[in-house]
Short mmCIF file of C-alpha atoms in Angstrom, two decimals:
data_model
loop_
_atom_site.label_atom_id
_atom_site.label_comp_id
_atom_site.label_asym_id
_atom_site.label_seq_id
_atom_site.Cartn_x
_atom_site.Cartn_y
_atom_site.Cartn_z
CA MET A 1 1.07 5.72 -34.48
CA THR A 2 0.09 3.25 -31.78
CA ASN A 3 -3.05 3.71 -29.68
CA PHE A 4 -0.77 4.57 -26.77
CA SER A 5 1.01 7.31 -28.75
CA LEU A 6 -2.29 8.77 -29.96
CA ARG A 7 -3.67 8.94 -26.43
CA LEU A 8 -0.46 10.47 -25.12
CA GLU A 9 -0.63 13.10 -27.87
CA LYS A 10 -4.19 13.97 -26.80
CA ILE A 11 -3.36 14.64 -23.17
CA ALA A 12 -0.10 16.42 -24.05
CA LYS A 13 -2.20 19.24 -25.54
CA ASP A 14 -3.30 20.31 -22.05
CA PRO A 15 -0.21 21.03 -19.89
CA GLN A 16 -2.38 21.54 -16.82
CA ILE A 17 -3.15 17.81 -16.68
CA PHE A 18 0.32 16.92 -15.43
CA ARG A 19 0.27 19.74 -12.90
CA SER A 20 -2.99 18.40 -11.46
CA LEU A 21 -2.21 14.75 -10.75
CA GLY A 22 -3.49 13.88 -7.27
CA ARG A 23 -1.13 12.05 -4.90
CA GLY A 24 -1.34 10.97 -1.29
CA ILE A 25 0.89 8.75 0.83
CA GLU A 26 0.17 6.41 3.74
CA ARG A 27 3.35 5.12 5.38
CA GLU A 28 3.37 2.46 8.13
CA SER A 29 6.15 2.11 10.71
CA LEU A 30 6.58 0.07 13.88
CA ARG A 31 7.61 1.69 17.12
CA PHE A 32 10.57 -0.15 18.62
CA ASN A 33 12.95 0.10 21.56
CA SER A 34 16.66 0.86 21.40
CA ASP A 35 17.46 -2.85 21.79
CA GLY A 36 15.60 -3.65 18.56
CA HIS A 37 12.52 -5.18 20.24
CA LEU A 38 8.94 -4.27 19.35
CA ALA A 39 7.47 -1.58 21.62
CA HIS A 40 4.60 -2.72 23.88
CA THR A 41 3.51 0.71 25.09
CA PRO A 42 0.13 2.26 24.15
CA HIS A 43 -0.21 4.68 21.26
CA PRO A 44 1.49 7.93 22.44
CA LYS A 45 -1.14 10.32 23.77
CA ALA A 46 0.76 13.30 22.34
CA LEU A 47 -0.08 11.95 18.88
CA GLY A 48 -3.79 12.24 19.59
CA SER A 49 -6.56 9.76 18.86
CA ALA A 50 -5.78 6.94 16.46
CA LEU A 51 -9.51 6.91 15.67
CA THR A 52 -9.84 10.51 14.49
CA ASN A 53 -6.44 12.13 13.85
CA ARG A 54 -6.24 13.02 10.14
CA PHE A 55 -2.48 12.60 9.91
CA ILE A 56 -1.41 9.96 12.46
CA THR A 57 -3.21 6.73 13.24
CA THR A 58 -2.41 3.07 13.85
CA ASP A 59 -2.84 0.06 11.63
CA PHE A 60 -3.09 -3.48 13.07
CA SER A 61 -1.17 -2.99 16.29
CA GLU A 62 -0.81 -0.26 18.91
CA SER A 63 2.86 -0.16 17.94
CA LEU A 64 2.23 0.09 14.17
CA LEU A 65 1.93 3.79 13.35
CA GLU A 66 0.48 5.03 10.08
CA PHE A 67 1.25 8.50 8.71
CA ILE A 68 -1.21 10.00 6.21
CA THR A 69 -0.73 13.02 3.97
CA PRO A 70 -3.50 15.10 2.41
CA VAL A 71 -3.93 14.85 -1.37
CA ASN A 72 -1.39 17.01 -3.15
CA ASN A 73 -0.53 18.04 -6.73
CA ASP A 74 3.13 18.84 -6.04
CA VAL A 75 5.76 16.16 -5.32
CA ASP A 76 7.96 18.42 -3.18
CA THR A 77 5.06 19.61 -1.03
CA LEU A 78 3.80 16.04 -0.64
CA LEU A 79 7.15 14.88 0.76
CA ASP A 80 7.44 17.97 2.97
CA GLN A 81 4.07 17.12 4.52
CA LEU A 82 5.08 13.50 5.07
CA THR A 83 8.40 14.53 6.59
CA ASP A 84 6.74 17.05 8.92
CA ILE A 85 4.42 14.33 10.25
CA HIS A 86 7.34 11.94 10.79
CA ALA A 87 9.49 14.51 12.59
CA PHE A 88 6.59 15.59 14.82
CA SER A 89 5.82 11.98 15.73
CA ASP A 90 9.44 11.12 16.43
CA SER A 91 9.70 14.08 18.84
CA ASN A 92 6.72 12.75 20.82
CA MET A 93 7.83 9.13 21.25
CA GLY A 94 10.28 9.41 24.15
CA ASP A 95 12.98 6.74 23.91
CA GLU A 96 11.18 4.80 21.19
CA HIS A 97 12.01 4.91 17.49
CA LEU A 98 10.51 4.24 14.06
CA TRP A 99 11.60 0.94 12.54
CA PRO A 100 13.04 1.75 9.09
CA MET A 101 12.11 -1.49 7.27
CA SER A 102 9.03 -3.33 6.06
CA MET A 103 9.75 -6.63 7.82
CA PRO A 104 9.47 -6.34 11.60
CA CYS A 105 12.25 -6.10 14.13
CA PHE A 106 12.72 -8.77 16.77
CA VAL A 107 9.40 -10.22 17.96
CA GLY A 108 9.65 -12.22 21.17
CA ASN A 109 6.20 -13.79 21.14
CA GLU A 110 3.32 -13.31 18.73
CA ASP A 111 0.93 -12.95 21.67
CA ASP A 112 2.88 -9.87 22.79
CA ILE A 113 1.62 -7.92 19.79
CA GLN A 114 -1.01 -5.56 21.20
CA LEU A 115 -4.05 -4.98 18.99
CA ALA A 116 -4.72 -1.35 18.07
CA GLN A 117 -7.17 0.32 20.46
CA TYR A 118 -9.64 2.98 19.35
CA GLY A 119 -11.62 3.75 22.50
CA THR A 120 -15.00 2.70 23.82
CA SER A 121 -17.26 3.85 20.98
CA ASN A 122 -19.02 1.19 18.90
CA SER A 123 -17.04 2.19 15.81
CA GLY A 124 -13.79 2.08 17.79
CA LYS A 125 -14.57 -1.33 19.29
CA MET A 126 -15.49 -2.65 15.85
CA LYS A 127 -12.09 -1.62 14.47
CA THR A 128 -10.33 -3.51 17.27
CA LEU A 129 -12.59 -6.55 16.87
CA TYR A 130 -11.83 -6.64 13.16
CA ARG A 131 -8.15 -6.87 14.09
CA GLU A 132 -8.92 -9.62 16.60
CA GLY A 133 -10.44 -11.54 13.69
CA LEU A 134 -7.34 -10.97 11.57
CA LYS A 135 -5.17 -12.23 14.41
CA ARG A 136 -7.18 -15.42 14.82
CA ARG A 137 -7.43 -16.03 11.08
CA TYR A 138 -3.90 -15.31 9.91
CA GLY A 139 -1.77 -14.63 12.97
CA SER A 140 -0.45 -11.28 14.16
CA LEU A 141 2.99 -11.40 12.57
CA MET A 142 1.74 -10.96 9.02
CA GLN A 143 -0.24 -7.94 10.16
CA ILE A 144 2.71 -5.94 11.54
CA ILE A 145 4.61 -5.91 8.27
CA SER A 146 4.93 -2.29 7.16
CA GLY A 147 4.36 -0.84 3.72
CA VAL A 148 3.82 2.39 1.84
CA HIS A 149 0.52 3.01 0.04
CA PHE A 150 0.46 5.49 -2.83
CA ASN A 151 -2.90 7.05 -3.70
CA PHE A 152 -3.14 8.46 -7.21
CA SER A 153 -5.81 10.20 -9.29
CA PHE A 154 -6.17 11.93 -12.63
CA PRO A 155 -7.85 15.35 -12.93
CA ASP A 156 -11.11 15.75 -14.85
CA SER A 157 -9.11 17.36 -17.66
CA PHE A 158 -7.34 14.01 -18.27
CA TRP A 159 -10.65 12.28 -18.96
CA ASP A 160 -11.86 15.29 -20.98
CA ALA A 161 -8.85 14.93 -23.27
CA LEU A 162 -9.40 11.20 -23.74
CA PHE A 163 -13.18 11.03 -24.04
CA GLY A 164 -14.37 14.52 -24.97
CA GLN A 165 -17.70 15.89 -23.82
CA GLN A 166 -19.88 13.36 -21.97
CA SER A 167 -22.91 13.33 -19.73
CA GLU A 168 -22.28 12.95 -16.02
CA LYS A 169 -23.28 9.27 -16.11
CA GLU A 170 -21.19 8.57 -19.22
CA ARG A 171 -18.18 10.24 -17.61
CA GLU A 172 -18.58 8.20 -14.42
CA GLU A 173 -18.66 4.99 -16.46
CA SER A 174 -15.74 5.88 -18.75
CA ARG A 175 -13.62 7.08 -15.83
CA SER A 176 -14.22 3.83 -13.92
CA ALA A 177 -13.46 1.81 -17.07
CA GLY A 178 -10.25 3.82 -17.51
CA TYR A 179 -9.11 3.11 -13.97
CA PHE A 180 -9.88 -0.59 -14.33
CA GLY A 181 -7.84 -0.64 -17.54
CA LEU A 182 -4.99 0.84 -15.49
CA ILE A 183 -5.51 -1.83 -12.80
CA ARG A 184 -5.31 -4.65 -15.35
CA ASN A 185 -2.07 -3.23 -16.74
CA TYR A 186 -0.79 -2.93 -13.18
CA TYR A 187 -1.29 -6.67 -12.75
CA ARG A 188 0.48 -7.26 -16.06
CA PHE A 189 3.50 -5.04 -15.46
CA GLY A 190 3.47 -4.06 -11.79
CA TRP A 191 6.17 -6.64 -11.04
CA LEU A 192 8.51 -3.80 -12.00
CA ILE A 193 7.75 -2.18 -8.65
CA PRO A 194 9.09 -5.00 -6.42
CA TYR A 195 11.95 -5.49 -8.87
CA LEU A 196 13.07 -1.87 -8.59
CA PHE A 197 11.88 -0.91 -5.11
CA GLY A 198 11.41 -4.16 -3.19
CA ALA A 199 13.49 -3.78 -0.04
CA SER A 200 12.79 -6.93 1.94
CA PRO A 201 15.06 -9.72 0.67
CA ALA A 202 15.61 -10.90 4.26
CA ILE A 203 13.72 -11.47 7.51
CA CYS A 204 14.58 -11.87 11.17
CA SER A 205 14.39 -15.57 12.12
CA SER A 206 12.05 -14.61 14.97
CA PHE A 207 9.45 -13.80 12.31
CA LEU A 208 8.96 -17.52 11.67
CA GLN A 209 8.31 -18.20 15.39
CA GLY A 210 9.99 -21.60 15.08
CA LYS A 211 7.90 -22.69 12.06
CA LYS A 212 9.60 -24.29 9.11
CA SER A 213 9.51 -22.64 5.70
CA ASN A 214 9.77 -24.37 2.33
CA LEU A 215 11.81 -21.45 0.97
CA PRO A 216 15.55 -22.20 0.50
CA PHE A 217 16.78 -19.60 2.99
CA GLU A 218 20.42 -18.81 3.58
CA HIS A 219 21.37 -17.05 6.80
CA ILE A 220 23.58 -14.39 8.31
CA GLY A 221 23.45 -14.97 12.05
CA LYS A 222 19.75 -14.83 12.92
CA THR A 223 18.82 -13.17 9.62
CA LEU A 224 17.34 -15.35 6.85
CA PHE A 225 17.54 -14.29 3.21
CA LEU A 226 17.07 -15.42 -0.38
CA PRO A 227 19.98 -14.34 -2.59
CA HIS A 228 17.83 -13.00 -5.46
CA ALA A 229 14.66 -12.02 -3.57
CA THR A 230 13.22 -8.54 -3.88
CA SER A 231 10.21 -8.32 -1.55
CA LEU A 232 9.51 -11.10 0.94
CA ARG A 233 6.87 -8.74 2.30
CA LEU A 234 4.79 -9.57 -0.79
CA SER A 235 5.49 -13.31 -0.63
CA ASP A 236 3.47 -16.02 1.09
CA LEU A 237 5.35 -15.06 4.25
CA GLY A 238 3.81 -11.61 4.12
CA TYR A 239 0.70 -9.96 2.73
CA THR A 240 -0.19 -12.69 0.23
CA ASN A 241 -2.96 -14.77 1.76
CA HIS A 242 -3.71 -18.44 0.97
CA ALA A 243 -7.17 -18.17 2.51
CA GLN A 244 -8.13 -15.73 -0.26
CA SER A 245 -6.53 -17.62 -3.15
CA ALA A 246 -9.89 -19.10 -4.21
CA LEU A 247 -11.57 -15.70 -4.53
CA LYS A 248 -12.43 -14.92 -8.13
CA ILE A 249 -12.60 -11.14 -8.03
CA GLY A 250 -12.21 -9.76 -11.54
CA PHE A 251 -11.07 -6.36 -12.77
CA ASN A 252 -12.83 -6.10 -16.12
CA SER A 253 -15.42 -3.64 -14.83
CA LEU A 254 -16.65 -1.95 -11.70
CA GLU A 255 -19.69 -4.22 -11.70
CA GLN A 256 -17.58 -7.38 -11.89
CA TYR A 257 -15.30 -6.18 -9.12
CA LEU A 258 -18.14 -5.21 -6.77
CA SER A 259 -20.00 -8.45 -7.47
CA GLY A 260 -16.95 -10.56 -6.59
CA LEU A 261 -16.22 -8.49 -3.49
CA SER A 262 -19.85 -8.69 -2.38
CA LYS A 263 -19.86 -12.48 -2.77
CA ALA A 264 -16.68 -12.82 -0.70
CA ILE A 265 -18.15 -10.71 2.11
CA ARG A 266 -21.31 -12.84 2.16
CA THR A 267 -19.88 -16.34 1.64
CA PRO A 268 -19.43 -18.40 4.84
CA SER A 269 -16.05 -20.04 5.48
CA GLU A 270 -15.92 -23.45 7.14
CA GLU A 271 -12.37 -22.74 8.31
CA PHE A 272 -13.23 -19.43 9.95
CA ALA A 273 -16.48 -20.80 11.38
CA ARG A 274 -14.36 -23.12 13.56
CA ILE A 275 -12.91 -20.03 15.27
CA GLY A 276 -16.36 -18.99 16.45
CA ILE A 277 -17.83 -15.50 16.44
CA LYS A 278 -18.81 -14.93 20.06
CA VAL A 279 -17.59 -17.53 22.52
CA ASP A 280 -18.32 -17.37 26.28
CA GLY A 281 -19.50 -13.80 25.87
CA GLU A 282 -16.33 -12.61 24.08
CA TYR A 283 -16.17 -11.73 20.40
CA ARG A 284 -13.45 -13.42 18.34
CA GLN A 285 -14.21 -11.94 14.92
CA LEU A 286 -16.84 -9.83 13.20
CA ASN A 287 -18.29 -12.84 11.36
CA SER A 288 -17.15 -16.14 9.86
CA ASN A 289 -17.38 -15.21 6.17
CA ILE A 290 -14.44 -15.38 3.75
CA LEU A 291 -13.96 -11.65 4.35
CA GLN A 292 -15.14 -10.04 7.58
CA ILE A 293 -15.33 -6.70 5.75
CA GLU A 294 -13.99 -5.59 2.38
CA ASN A 295 -10.78 -4.11 3.86
CA GLU A 296 -9.65 -7.68 4.50
CA LEU A 297 -9.11 -8.23 0.78
CA TYR A 298 -5.35 -8.32 0.18
CA ALA A 299 -4.48 -6.81 -3.21
CA PRO A 300 -1.49 -4.98 -4.70
CA ILE A 301 -3.82 -2.26 -6.02
CA ARG A 302 -7.36 -1.16 -5.18
CA PRO A 303 -9.98 1.05 -6.85
CA LYS A 304 -11.18 3.69 -4.37
CA ARG A 305 -13.60 6.56 -3.81
CA VAL A 306 -13.76 8.88 -0.82
CA ALA A 307 -16.66 7.61 1.29
CA LYS A 308 -19.27 9.77 2.95
CA ASP A 309 -19.91 9.49 6.70
CA GLY A 310 -21.20 6.00 7.49
CA GLU A 311 -20.62 4.78 3.93
CA LYS A 312 -18.65 1.60 3.25
CA PRO A 313 -15.91 1.68 0.58
CA SER A 314 -17.88 -0.51 -1.84
CA GLU A 315 -20.99 1.62 -1.35
CA ALA A 316 -18.96 4.68 -2.30
CA LEU A 317 -17.73 2.94 -5.47
CA ALA A 318 -21.25 1.81 -6.36
CA ARG A 319 -22.55 5.36 -5.82
CA GLY A 320 -20.04 7.34 -7.87
CA GLY A 321 -17.55 5.02 -9.56
CA VAL A 322 -13.77 4.97 -9.18
CA GLU A 323 -12.21 8.24 -8.05
CA TYR A 324 -8.62 7.16 -7.49
CA ILE A 325 -6.46 4.07 -7.12
CA GLU A 326 -4.35 2.89 -4.19
CA VAL A 327 -1.00 1.26 -5.01
CA ARG A 328 -0.19 -1.14 -2.18
CA SER A 329 2.94 -3.00 -3.34
CA LEU A 330 5.63 -0.59 -2.17
CA ASP A 331 8.02 -1.77 0.52
CA VAL A 332 9.26 0.81 2.99
CA ASN A 333 12.40 2.36 1.50
CA PRO A 334 14.83 1.88 4.42
CA PHE A 335 17.24 4.47 3.05
CA SER A 336 14.66 7.26 3.26
CA PRO A 337 13.65 8.76 6.64
CA VAL A 338 10.02 8.76 5.40
CA GLY A 339 10.02 5.40 3.62
CA ILE A 340 9.78 6.74 0.05
CA ASN A 341 11.65 9.26 -2.10
CA LYS A 342 11.11 11.55 -5.10
CA THR A 343 12.57 9.05 -7.56
CA GLN A 344 9.97 6.48 -6.57
CA ILE A 345 7.09 8.96 -6.74
CA ARG A 346 8.10 10.24 -10.17
CA PHE A 347 8.47 6.70 -11.46
CA LEU A 348 4.98 5.86 -10.19
CA ASP A 349 3.64 8.99 -11.91
CA VAL A 350 5.06 7.83 -15.22
CA PHE A 351 4.11 4.18 -14.75
CA LEU A 352 0.48 4.94 -13.82
CA VAL A 353 0.02 7.45 -16.67
CA TRP A 354 1.45 4.85 -19.06
CA ALA A 355 -0.80 2.11 -17.62
CA ALA A 356 -3.89 4.28 -18.15
CA LEU A 357 -2.95 5.21 -21.75
CA SER A 358 -1.83 1.76 -22.95
CA ASP A 359 -4.16 -0.83 -24.44
CA SER A 360 -5.62 -3.03 -21.72
CA ASP A 361 -7.56 -6.04 -22.93
CA LEU A 362 -10.09 -7.68 -20.64
CA MET A 363 -8.52 -10.28 -18.38
CA GLY A 364 -9.82 -13.76 -17.66
CA GLY A 365 -8.95 -15.89 -14.65
CA CYS A 366 -6.22 -17.81 -16.49
CA GLU A 367 -4.44 -14.65 -17.58
CA LEU A 368 -4.74 -13.10 -14.13
CA GLU A 369 -3.07 -16.18 -12.63
CA CYS A 370 -0.27 -15.90 -15.21
CA TRP A 371 0.47 -12.36 -14.09
CA ARG A 372 0.33 -13.36 -10.43
CA ALA A 373 2.86 -16.10 -11.19
CA ASN A 374 5.16 -13.46 -12.70
CA TRP A 375 4.85 -11.38 -9.53
CA ARG A 376 5.76 -14.41 -7.40
CA LYS A 377 8.86 -15.10 -9.49
CA VAL A 378 10.05 -11.49 -9.26
CA ILE A 379 9.31 -11.35 -5.53
CA LEU A 380 11.39 -14.47 -4.76
CA GLU A 381 14.10 -14.35 -7.45
CA GLY A 382 13.73 -11.10 -9.36
CA ARG A 383 17.48 -10.41 -9.55
CA LYS A 384 18.33 -13.90 -10.81
CA PRO A 385 20.32 -13.63 -14.07
CA GLY A 386 18.27 -14.65 -17.10
CA LEU A 387 14.97 -14.81 -15.20
CA GLU A 388 12.08 -15.45 -17.60
CA LEU A 389 8.47 -14.33 -17.22
CA GLN A 390 5.29 -15.43 -18.95
CA ILE A 391 3.81 -13.14 -21.57
CA GLY A 392 0.43 -14.87 -21.66
CA CYS A 393 -1.30 -18.16 -21.00
CA GLN A 394 0.08 -19.90 -24.10
CA GLY A 395 3.44 -20.75 -22.58
CA GLU A 396 5.41 -17.96 -24.24
CA VAL A 397 8.18 -16.45 -22.12
CA LEU A 398 10.45 -13.42 -22.28
CA SER A 399 13.36 -12.46 -20.07
CA LEU A 400 12.61 -9.87 -17.41
CA THR A 401 15.41 -7.73 -18.79
CA GLU A 402 14.12 -7.72 -22.35
CA TRP A 403 10.51 -7.13 -21.35
CA ALA A 404 11.41 -4.29 -19.02
CA LYS A 405 13.53 -2.62 -21.73
CA ARG A 406 10.55 -2.64 -24.10
CA VAL A 407 8.24 -1.08 -21.51
CA PHE A 408 10.81 1.53 -20.48
CA SER A 409 10.99 2.79 -24.07
CA GLU A 410 7.35 3.89 -23.75
CA PHE A 411 7.96 5.20 -20.22
CA SER A 412 10.51 7.52 -21.82
CA GLU A 413 7.82 8.95 -24.11
CA VAL A 414 5.60 9.74 -21.12
CA ALA A 415 8.51 11.25 -19.18
CA LYS A 416 9.47 13.48 -22.11
CA VAL A 417 5.93 14.94 -22.31
CA MET A 418 5.79 15.47 -18.53
CA ASP A 419 9.16 17.25 -18.63
CA GLN A 420 8.03 19.55 -21.44
CA VAL A 421 5.12 20.64 -19.28
CA ASN A 422 7.36 21.31 -16.29
CA ASP A 423 10.21 22.76 -18.39
CA ASP A 424 12.82 20.48 -16.85
CA HIS A 425 14.12 16.91 -17.24
CA ARG A 426 13.43 15.36 -13.84
CA TYR A 427 11.08 12.65 -15.11
CA SER A 428 13.41 11.67 -17.96
CA ASP A 429 16.31 11.52 -15.51
CA VAL A 430 14.34 9.11 -13.31
CA ILE A 431 13.49 6.81 -16.23
CA THR A 432 17.10 6.88 -17.45
CA GLU A 433 18.38 6.06 -13.97
CA LEU A 434 15.95 3.19 -13.37
CA ALA A 435 16.44 1.76 -16.86
CA ASP A 436 20.04 1.28 -15.82
CA TRP A 437 18.82 -0.71 -12.80
CA ILE A 438 17.24 -3.17 -15.23
CA MET A 439 20.66 -3.92 -16.69
CA HIS A 440 22.41 -3.71 -13.32
CA PRO A 441 20.23 -5.39 -10.65
CA GLU A 442 22.89 -4.70 -8.02
CA LYS A 443 21.57 -1.12 -8.02
CA THR A 444 18.04 -2.11 -6.93
CA LEU A 445 16.94 -1.43 -3.36
CA SER A 446 16.77 -5.15 -2.51
CA SER A 447 20.37 -5.69 -3.62
CA GLN A 448 21.54 -2.63 -1.72
CA MET A 449 19.70 -3.90 1.37
CA LEU A 450 21.23 -7.34 1.18
CA GLU A 451 24.75 -5.93 0.86
CA LYS A 452 24.17 -3.69 3.90
CA ILE A 453 22.80 -6.62 5.90
CA LYS A 454 25.91 -8.63 5.10
CA GLU A 455 28.15 -5.71 6.06
CA THR A 456 26.45 -5.09 9.42
CA GLY A 457 25.82 -8.72 10.35
CA GLY A 458 22.02 -8.85 10.22
CA ILE A 459 18.69 -7.04 10.02
CA GLY A 460 18.75 -5.94 13.64
CA SER A 461 22.09 -4.17 13.49
CA LEU A 462 21.29 -2.60 10.12
CA GLY A 463 17.89 -1.43 11.37
CA ARG A 464 19.46 0.26 14.40
CA ALA A 465 22.13 1.91 12.24
CA LEU A 466 19.58 3.24 9.76
CA ASN A 467 17.36 4.42 12.60
CA GLN A 468 20.26 6.38 14.12
CA HIS A 469 20.72 8.15 10.79
CA HIS A 470 16.98 8.85 10.46
CA SER A 471 16.68 10.01 14.10
CA ASP A 472 19.52 12.48 13.58
CA PHE A 473 17.71 13.75 10.49
CA TYR A 474 14.40 14.22 12.39
CA ARG A 475 16.11 16.13 15.22
CA GLN A 476 17.78 18.57 12.83
CA TYR A 477 14.79 18.93 10.53
CA GLN A 478 12.77 22.16 10.51
CA LEU A 479 9.07 21.72 9.70
CA ARG A 480 8.30 23.11 6.24
CA HIS A 481 4.57 22.78 5.65
CA PHE A 482 2.75 22.03 8.90
CA SER A 483 3.69 24.03 11.97
CA ARG A 484 4.14 22.23 15.27
CA GLU A 485 1.12 24.15 16.53
CA VAL A 486 -1.06 22.77 13.73
CA LEU A 487 -0.01 19.18 14.42
CA ASN A 488 -0.41 19.63 18.18
CA GLN A 489 -3.86 21.12 17.66
CA GLU A 490 -4.89 18.23 15.43
CA ALA A 491 -3.84 15.80 18.18
CA ILE A 492 -5.81 17.69 20.83
CA GLU A 493 -8.92 18.07 18.66
CA SER A 494 -8.80 14.40 17.65
CA LEU A 495 -9.04 13.35 21.31
CA GLU A 496 -12.07 15.60 21.74
CA LYS A 497 -13.67 14.17 18.58
CA GLN A 498 -13.20 10.66 19.97
CA ARG A 499 -14.86 11.67 23.26
CA LYS A 500 -17.84 13.13 21.38
CA ILE A 501 -18.24 9.95 19.32
CA GLU A 502 -18.16 7.85 22.47
CA LYS A 503 -20.67 10.10 24.20
CA SER A 504 -23.07 10.05 21.24
CA ASP A 505 -23.39 6.25 21.03
CA SER A 506 -27.01 5.31 21.62
CA MET A 507 -27.03 1.52 21.23
CA ASP A 508 -25.18 -1.47 22.63
CA PHE A 509 -22.37 -3.10 20.66
CA ASP A 510 -24.36 -6.22 19.72
CA THR A 511 -27.10 -4.11 18.15
CA PHE A 512 -24.54 -1.90 16.43
CA LEU A 513 -22.92 -4.91 14.74
CA SER A 514 -26.26 -6.41 13.82
CA ASP A 515 -27.37 -3.16 12.17
CA TYR A 516 -24.04 -2.77 10.37
CA PHE A 517 -24.21 -6.17 8.71
CA ALA A 518 -27.97 -5.98 8.08
CA CYS A 519 -27.27 -2.84 6.08
CA LEU A 520 -24.46 -4.62 4.26
CA HIS A 521 -26.70 -7.50 3.22
CA THR A 522 -29.37 -5.22 1.75
CA ASN A 523 -26.88 -3.10 -0.16
CA ALA A 524 -27.74 -2.17 -3.71
CA PHE A 525 -24.50 -3.52 -5.20
CA ALA A 526 -25.21 -7.10 -4.04
#
């Protein structure tokens, strides 16, 4: 038996493991007007405070909503929660709507994109200033691209099955090592996610703001597309960031990761220094380092731990190790009213279990760049017949189709065990369905999207048509998990929490920032 099969056999002995997987979803969506233009109105007051509401906040822009579910062990309940939050929000947006795609709708002028506002507290002003820095560093357009983040964790029983009895410190170290093994395998094989679920093969020409692109775009009216692209959101046009390409942040251990992240936060950037930090009494960015704060690191997957009050994400990791991972490479599924569906979630369950159980050798910089090159090829031409990917740094290649078929054979083993626990065949059905997408790329989300764009005449018309369908769904939908009273109460209480935070501030903003970064520079993980 292979190491993978032996590990799978170990965890299969405890059925409760697969009933205790932790999942949470964060879905981003732009508010837009009926004419397809980006909304310029403030965050709807009926949705509460973007600073403190547990379920509804904003990301980069006032118009970029973010919906957040609690952690859940049941796929159906998770999607019910997400749908409740969407339907509640839609009913409190007046004549505005939720844009159903990752790439933005029509943007008249980049300067029209309003930065997210979080009130007058020091913490709220810092969040807005961080976004001001992003705007000046990378431009606002990249920041209003929407995505879906999938948070995932294993129960303690999973690690018990793999490692047996351990001391608390040993368990913390082995759990973190296990998650980093998963992360390395995600870099090796995660290109499957944009291949299957990438849904941004096209962009509105307004997204380029008149700039030329070196990509060989074709066009349908004012919509630009690449015929075999899967996820332009993940390309150099989107979240991928040239300014961070020189960062050497490794994933061989928690210590290596934190050391690289710490260096990036502390290393000055000549390019960003030219922007200035505070000019004529007005802040332009938090600082002029390569990363203002660690959240600025763009990555398709992140190790995470729930932070305590006042604790930075890296401090939380240094304190207790990795608690869960955040998958960040999912496009918004435009055919789902909530941007993701059960098929995708169950595939991610299988993929992440497989990635944690499979061998995962340490990864040097050369190998990491090989895997990133594979991602780029799949992102720009993933449905191209005969596409070949690298299988290491020695120049060996294998077709995407053949490599995916090999991996899916082991996915089937995981799915079979998960189905035995649940006494059904839902996971096996998902793997069977998606294996067929490997052989028939026309079934992938990106191919379906491109066909619909061609049928309707462009992104704008397709976006409005999909929104009409989703809006009808929201109006007819009956809340299943959260009551309207609960969501209303959360909105009301969040506004009061914001007022209390603002009232409790005891120092000026300059001192607040100085203290924040002084603490950062004396941190134990440096």
